[in-house]
Amino acid sequence: MARARQERAEITRQAILDGAAIAFDRFGFGGASLSDVVKHAGVTKGALYFHFQSKEALARTLMDEQFQVSAGVPAIEDPGLQTVIDLTHQMAYGLRANVRIRAGIRLVIEFGSFTNPDPTPYNAWIDTCHGCLKPAQDRGDVFPFLDLYDLSTLLVGSFTGIQVTSHVRTGRADLHARVIDLWNFLLPGIVPADRIPLFDPAGSPECRAELGLTAADSPAVPVG
């Protein structure tokens, strides 16, 4: 009996998050109301308040959804530069296909514009990139003179700007192609010339297969 109640409660909680994601994705934090959330979730306001004390609590939970993309990184035995390249395509795919990630990223950008901006999500991604780039630099895949925190900060900022521009211009239809552009322009400046062929700006074959990317989604453009 208790287990059944817990399962029903979790189903309700997930429905609330789905409804909140739709509302925040469409209207943003300021424009979305809790009435919008319960409408899209198909639950009562009482059920919503049982799981989340406020609209901000809902927003914070959705902002954390983006880190599903990087959840598997700690288990990678030998992360490196290609790991970071693949993460940018995985995030691009999430922005196109997953309303929770899309809403979470919109909220991150909006919260970053508030009077008291929260750098936590950006810092988390910078740390993830740094954790992958450090072993890459140690084995000679990244120039030894580069500051990896500076590079990681550049990557996170660049991806943020690229996805916003892609959203405004094409509804993110060209996002994978723009991510490829990023890496094609960036790799010659951070990777020794003889090691550039080791990396695929369009994502590793495993990444492309996992995401179901076609040539139309991510047209390969060789570096150089």
mmCIF file of C-alpha atoms in Angstrom:
data_model
loop_
_atom_site.group_PDB
_atom_site.id
_atom_site.type_symbol
_atom_site.label_atom_id
_atom_site.label_comp_id
_atom_site.label_asym_id
_atom_site.label_seq_id
_atom_site.Cartn_x
_atom_site.Cartn_y
_atom_site.Cartn_z
ATOM 1 C CA MET A 1 0.000 0.000 0.000
ATOM 2 C CA ALA A 2 2.735 2.459 0.983
ATOM 3 C CA ARG A 3 4.730 1.553 -2.113
ATOM 4 C CA ALA A 4 1.704 2.147 -4.329
ATOM 5 C CA ARG A 5 1.210 5.586 -2.756
ATOM 6 C CA GLN A 6 4.862 6.407 -3.338
ATOM 7 C CA GLU A 7 4.596 5.351 -6.973
ATOM 8 C CA ARG A 8 1.470 7.486 -7.488
ATOM 9 C CA ALA A 9 3.175 10.424 -5.807
ATOM 10 C CA GLU A 10 6.191 10.080 -8.105
ATOM 11 C CA ILE A 11 3.948 9.884 -11.171
ATOM 12 C CA THR A 12 2.246 13.096 -10.036
ATOM 13 C CA ARG A 13 5.584 14.781 -9.384
ATOM 14 C CA GLN A 14 6.833 13.905 -12.866
ATOM 15 C CA ALA A 15 3.588 15.167 -14.405
ATOM 16 C CA ILE A 16 4.052 18.470 -12.564
ATOM 17 C CA LEU A 17 7.613 18.788 -13.883
ATOM 18 C CA ASP A 18 6.415 18.044 -17.418
ATOM 19 C CA GLY A 19 3.669 20.652 -17.102
ATOM 20 C CA ALA A 20 6.080 23.191 -15.640
ATOM 21 C CA ALA A 21 8.573 22.546 -18.434
ATOM 22 C CA ILE A 22 5.930 23.249 -21.075
ATOM 23 C CA ALA A 23 4.844 26.441 -19.305
ATOM 24 C CA PHE A 24 8.366 27.765 -18.685
ATOM 25 C CA ASP A 25 9.501 26.853 -22.193
ATOM 26 C CA ARG A 26 6.620 28.825 -23.692
ATOM 27 C CA PHE A 27 6.365 31.785 -21.348
ATOM 28 C CA GLY A 28 9.575 31.987 -19.324
ATOM 29 C CA PHE A 29 9.778 32.276 -15.557
ATOM 30 C CA GLY A 30 8.062 35.655 -15.309
ATOM 31 C CA GLY A 31 5.357 34.873 -17.839
ATOM 32 C CA ALA A 32 4.383 31.403 -16.632
ATOM 33 C CA SER A 33 1.855 31.106 -13.810
ATOM 34 C CA LEU A 34 1.161 28.188 -11.507
ATOM 35 C CA SER A 35 -2.235 27.998 -13.197
ATOM 36 C CA ASP A 36 -0.383 27.355 -16.472
ATOM 37 C CA VAL A 37 1.606 24.612 -14.761
ATOM 38 C CA VAL A 38 -1.393 22.749 -13.336
ATOM 39 C CA LYS A 39 -3.237 23.121 -16.641
ATOM 40 C CA HIS A 40 -0.443 21.418 -18.581
ATOM 41 C CA ALA A 41 0.247 18.903 -15.802
ATOM 42 C CA GLY A 42 -3.370 17.849 -15.342
ATOM 43 C CA VAL A 43 -3.142 18.089 -11.546
ATOM 44 C CA THR A 44 -4.625 20.273 -8.824
ATOM 45 C CA LYS A 45 -2.849 23.178 -7.181
ATOM 46 C CA GLY A 46 -2.980 21.218 -3.950
ATOM 47 C CA ALA A 47 -0.990 18.413 -5.562
ATOM 48 C CA LEU A 48 1.490 20.924 -6.929
ATOM 49 C CA TYR A 49 2.073 22.530 -3.525
ATOM 50 C CA PHE A 50 2.464 19.097 -1.936
ATOM 51 C CA HIS A 51 5.535 18.506 -4.117
ATOM 52 C CA PHE A 52 6.839 22.042 -4.694
ATOM 53 C CA GLN A 53 6.530 24.976 -2.318
ATOM 54 C CA SER A 54 6.841 27.679 -4.968
ATOM 55 C CA LYS A 55 7.297 28.490 -8.637
ATOM 56 C CA GLU A 56 10.977 29.088 -7.954
ATOM 57 C CA ALA A 57 11.334 25.604 -6.431
ATOM 58 C CA LEU A 58 9.884 24.180 -9.635
ATOM 59 C CA ALA A 59 12.258 26.285 -11.715
ATOM 60 C CA ARG A 60 15.294 25.205 -9.699
ATOM 61 C CA THR A 61 14.408 21.542 -10.160
ATOM 62 C CA LEU A 62 14.063 21.984 -13.913
ATOM 63 C CA MET A 63 17.335 23.879 -14.098
ATOM 64 C CA ASP A 64 19.025 20.775 -12.735
ATOM 65 C CA GLU A 65 17.526 18.598 -15.504
ATOM 66 C CA GLN A 66 20.249 19.759 -17.908
ATOM 67 C CA PHE A 67 22.833 17.820 -15.921
ATOM 68 C CA GLN A 68 21.264 14.551 -17.051
ATOM 69 C CA VAL A 69 23.335 15.135 -20.185
ATOM 70 C CA SER A 70 26.598 14.922 -18.248
ATOM 71 C CA ALA A 71 25.488 12.318 -15.698
ATOM 72 C CA GLY A 72 27.483 9.554 -17.393
ATOM 73 C CA VAL A 73 30.770 11.464 -17.590
ATOM 74 C CA PRO A 74 32.156 10.269 -14.209
ATOM 75 C CA ALA A 75 31.818 6.677 -15.404
ATOM 76 C CA ILE A 76 33.897 7.283 -18.556
ATOM 77 C CA GLU A 77 37.221 5.553 -18.035
ATOM 78 C CA ASP A 78 39.275 7.869 -20.225
ATOM 79 C CA PRO A 79 37.483 11.199 -20.869
ATOM 80 C CA GLY A 80 39.013 13.772 -23.147
ATOM 81 C CA LEU A 81 38.402 16.382 -25.791
ATOM 82 C CA GLN A 82 36.054 14.169 -27.816
ATOM 83 C CA THR A 83 34.000 13.728 -24.659
ATOM 84 C CA VAL A 84 33.490 17.487 -24.529
ATOM 85 C CA ILE A 85 32.646 17.619 -28.241
ATOM 86 C CA ASP A 86 30.081 14.861 -27.745
ATOM 87 C CA LEU A 87 28.605 16.666 -24.726
ATOM 88 C CA THR A 88 27.953 19.772 -26.827
ATOM 89 C CA HIS A 89 26.045 17.664 -29.358
ATOM 90 C CA GLN A 90 24.188 15.806 -26.610
ATOM 91 C CA MET A 91 23.129 19.113 -25.103
ATOM 92 C CA ALA A 92 22.160 20.405 -28.551
ATOM 93 C CA TYR A 93 20.019 17.303 -29.050
ATOM 94 C CA GLY A 94 18.440 17.741 -25.622
ATOM 95 C CA LEU A 95 17.532 21.334 -26.433
ATOM 96 C CA ARG A 96 15.809 20.179 -29.598
ATOM 97 C CA ALA A 97 14.095 17.060 -28.274
ATOM 98 C CA ASN A 98 13.553 17.387 -24.505
ATOM 99 C CA VAL A 99 11.228 20.098 -23.215
ATOM 100 C CA ARG A 100 12.582 19.772 -19.681
ATOM 101 C CA ILE A 101 16.138 20.517 -20.787
ATOM 102 C CA ARG A 102 14.883 23.291 -23.056
ATOM 103 C CA ALA A 103 12.919 24.887 -20.219
ATOM 104 C CA GLY A 104 15.797 24.431 -17.793
ATOM 105 C CA ILE A 105 18.249 26.191 -20.074
ATOM 106 C CA ARG A 106 15.813 29.053 -20.669
ATOM 107 C CA LEU A 107 15.483 29.402 -16.903
ATOM 108 C CA VAL A 108 19.267 29.353 -16.432
ATOM 109 C CA ILE A 109 19.614 32.225 -18.890
ATOM 110 C CA GLU A 110 16.747 34.157 -17.302
ATOM 111 C CA PHE A 111 18.027 33.598 -13.775
ATOM 112 C CA GLY A 112 21.439 34.722 -14.987
ATOM 113 C CA SER A 113 19.882 38.061 -15.933
ATOM 114 C CA PHE A 114 18.233 38.704 -12.567
ATOM 115 C CA THR A 115 19.445 41.273 -10.043
ATOM 116 C CA ASN A 116 21.258 38.511 -8.154
ATOM 117 C CA PRO A 117 22.391 36.166 -10.964
ATOM 118 C CA ASP A 118 23.210 32.574 -10.107
ATOM 119 C CA PRO A 119 26.465 31.323 -11.700
ATOM 120 C CA THR A 120 26.078 27.788 -10.297
ATOM 121 C CA PRO A 121 24.909 26.012 -13.503
ATOM 122 C CA TYR A 122 27.600 27.688 -15.590
ATOM 123 C CA ASN A 123 30.285 26.823 -13.049
ATOM 124 C CA ALA A 124 29.114 23.203 -12.996
ATOM 125 C CA TRP A 125 29.510 22.914 -16.773
ATOM 126 C CA ILE A 126 32.891 24.653 -16.647
ATOM 127 C CA ASP A 127 34.052 22.121 -14.059
ATOM 128 C CA THR A 128 32.764 19.238 -16.201
ATOM 129 C CA CYS A 129 34.658 20.513 -19.246
ATOM 130 C CA HIS A 130 37.797 21.056 -17.200
ATOM 131 C CA GLY A 131 37.608 17.515 -15.822
ATOM 132 C CA CYS A 132 37.601 16.150 -19.377
ATOM 133 C CA LEU A 133 40.191 18.529 -20.805
ATOM 134 C CA LYS A 134 42.793 17.957 -18.084
ATOM 135 C CA PRO A 135 43.573 14.350 -19.110
ATOM 136 C CA ALA A 136 43.416 15.463 -22.755
ATOM 137 C CA GLN A 137 46.092 18.052 -22.085
ATOM 138 C CA ASP A 138 48.162 15.561 -20.093
ATOM 139 C CA ARG A 139 48.364 13.222 -23.082
ATOM 140 C CA GLY A 140 49.154 15.975 -25.579
ATOM 141 C CA ASP A 141 45.737 16.454 -27.212
ATOM 142 C CA VAL A 142 45.512 20.070 -26.024
ATOM 143 C CA PHE A 143 48.331 22.602 -26.151
ATOM 144 C CA PRO A 144 50.215 22.590 -22.817
ATOM 145 C CA PHE A 145 50.324 26.392 -22.551
ATOM 146 C CA LEU A 146 46.520 26.791 -22.479
ATOM 147 C CA ASP A 147 44.722 27.579 -19.231
ATOM 148 C CA LEU A 148 42.015 24.923 -19.108
ATOM 149 C CA TYR A 149 39.647 26.906 -16.909
ATOM 150 C CA ASP A 150 39.809 29.784 -19.371
ATOM 151 C CA LEU A 151 39.194 27.364 -22.230
ATOM 152 C CA SER A 152 36.309 25.686 -20.398
ATOM 153 C CA THR A 153 34.749 29.065 -19.652
ATOM 154 C CA LEU A 154 35.043 30.001 -23.323
ATOM 155 C CA LEU A 155 33.364 26.760 -24.379
ATOM 156 C CA VAL A 156 30.428 27.158 -22.018
ATOM 157 C CA GLY A 157 29.923 30.789 -22.987
ATOM 158 C CA SER A 158 30.244 30.016 -26.685
ATOM 159 C CA PHE A 159 27.731 27.183 -26.575
ATOM 160 C CA THR A 160 25.285 29.353 -24.640
ATOM 161 C CA GLY A 161 25.480 32.085 -27.244
ATOM 162 C CA ILE A 162 25.299 29.656 -30.161
ATOM 163 C CA GLN A 163 22.187 27.917 -28.894
ATOM 164 C CA VAL A 164 20.411 31.217 -28.195
ATOM 165 C CA THR A 165 21.257 32.521 -31.667
ATOM 166 C CA SER A 166 20.161 29.251 -33.251
ATOM 167 C CA HIS A 167 16.892 29.366 -31.306
ATOM 168 C CA VAL A 168 16.126 32.897 -32.450
ATOM 169 C CA ARG A 169 17.124 32.345 -36.079
ATOM 170 C CA THR A 170 15.970 28.801 -36.851
ATOM 171 C CA GLY A 171 14.179 27.379 -33.816
ATOM 172 C CA ARG A 172 17.420 25.433 -33.207
ATOM 173 C CA ALA A 173 17.021 23.526 -36.477
ATOM 174 C CA ASP A 174 20.640 24.331 -37.364
ATOM 175 C CA LEU A 175 22.079 23.897 -33.861
ATOM 176 C CA HIS A 176 24.179 20.790 -34.572
ATOM 177 C CA ALA A 177 25.641 22.465 -37.664
ATOM 178 C CA ARG A 178 26.524 25.553 -35.635
ATOM 179 C CA VAL A 179 28.175 23.378 -32.970
ATOM 180 C CA ILE A 180 30.271 21.798 -35.728
ATOM 181 C CA ASP A 181 31.258 25.313 -36.822
ATOM 182 C CA LEU A 182 32.372 26.051 -33.266
ATOM 183 C CA TRP A 183 34.694 23.053 -33.177
ATOM 184 C CA ASN A 184 35.995 23.506 -36.716
ATOM 185 C CA PHE A 185 37.106 27.035 -35.878
ATOM 186 C CA LEU A 186 38.303 26.197 -32.368
ATOM 187 C CA LEU A 187 40.263 22.954 -32.791
ATOM 188 C CA PRO A 188 43.222 24.427 -34.736
ATOM 189 C CA GLY A 189 43.782 26.884 -31.904
ATOM 190 C CA ILE A 190 43.773 24.363 -29.075
ATOM 191 C CA VAL A 191 44.997 21.061 -30.576
ATOM 192 C CA PRO A 192 48.420 20.305 -32.095
ATOM 193 C CA ALA A 193 48.074 19.936 -35.874
ATOM 194 C CA ASP A 194 49.145 16.300 -35.952
ATOM 195 C CA ARG A 195 46.432 15.337 -33.442
ATOM 196 C CA ILE A 196 43.477 17.195 -34.969
ATOM 197 C CA PRO A 197 42.450 14.168 -37.114
ATOM 198 C CA LEU A 198 41.783 12.254 -33.884
ATOM 199 C CA PHE A 199 38.699 14.379 -33.185
ATOM 200 C CA ASP A 200 35.366 14.620 -34.979
ATOM 201 C CA PRO A 201 33.626 18.016 -34.706
ATOM 202 C CA ALA A 202 30.350 16.320 -35.651
ATOM 203 C CA GLY A 203 30.551 14.002 -32.643
ATOM 204 C CA SER A 204 31.959 10.523 -32.283
ATOM 205 C CA PRO A 205 30.279 7.705 -34.243
ATOM 206 C CA GLU A 206 28.897 6.380 -30.955
ATOM 207 C CA CYS A 207 27.452 9.774 -30.095
ATOM 208 C CA ARG A 208 25.842 10.232 -33.504
ATOM 209 C CA ALA A 209 24.368 6.738 -33.360
ATOM 210 C CA GLU A 210 23.004 7.307 -29.851
ATOM 211 C CA LEU A 211 21.358 10.568 -30.861
ATOM 212 C CA GLY A 212 20.216 9.327 -34.269
ATOM 213 C CA LEU A 213 21.936 12.225 -36.019
ATOM 214 C CA THR A 214 21.876 12.228 -39.799
ATOM 215 C CA ALA A 215 24.017 14.130 -42.276
ATOM 216 C CA ALA A 216 21.230 16.725 -42.479
ATOM 217 C CA ASP A 217 21.412 17.306 -38.732
ATOM 218 C CA SER A 218 25.193 17.493 -38.526
ATOM 219 C CA PRO A 219 26.860 17.997 -41.919
ATOM 220 C CA ALA A 220 30.505 17.070 -41.518
ATOM 221 C CA VAL A 221 32.954 19.833 -42.384
ATOM 222 C CA PRO A 222 36.603 18.850 -42.143
ATOM 223 C CA VAL A 223 38.909 20.953 -40.005
ATOM 224 C CA GLY A 224 41.457 22.998 -41.872
#
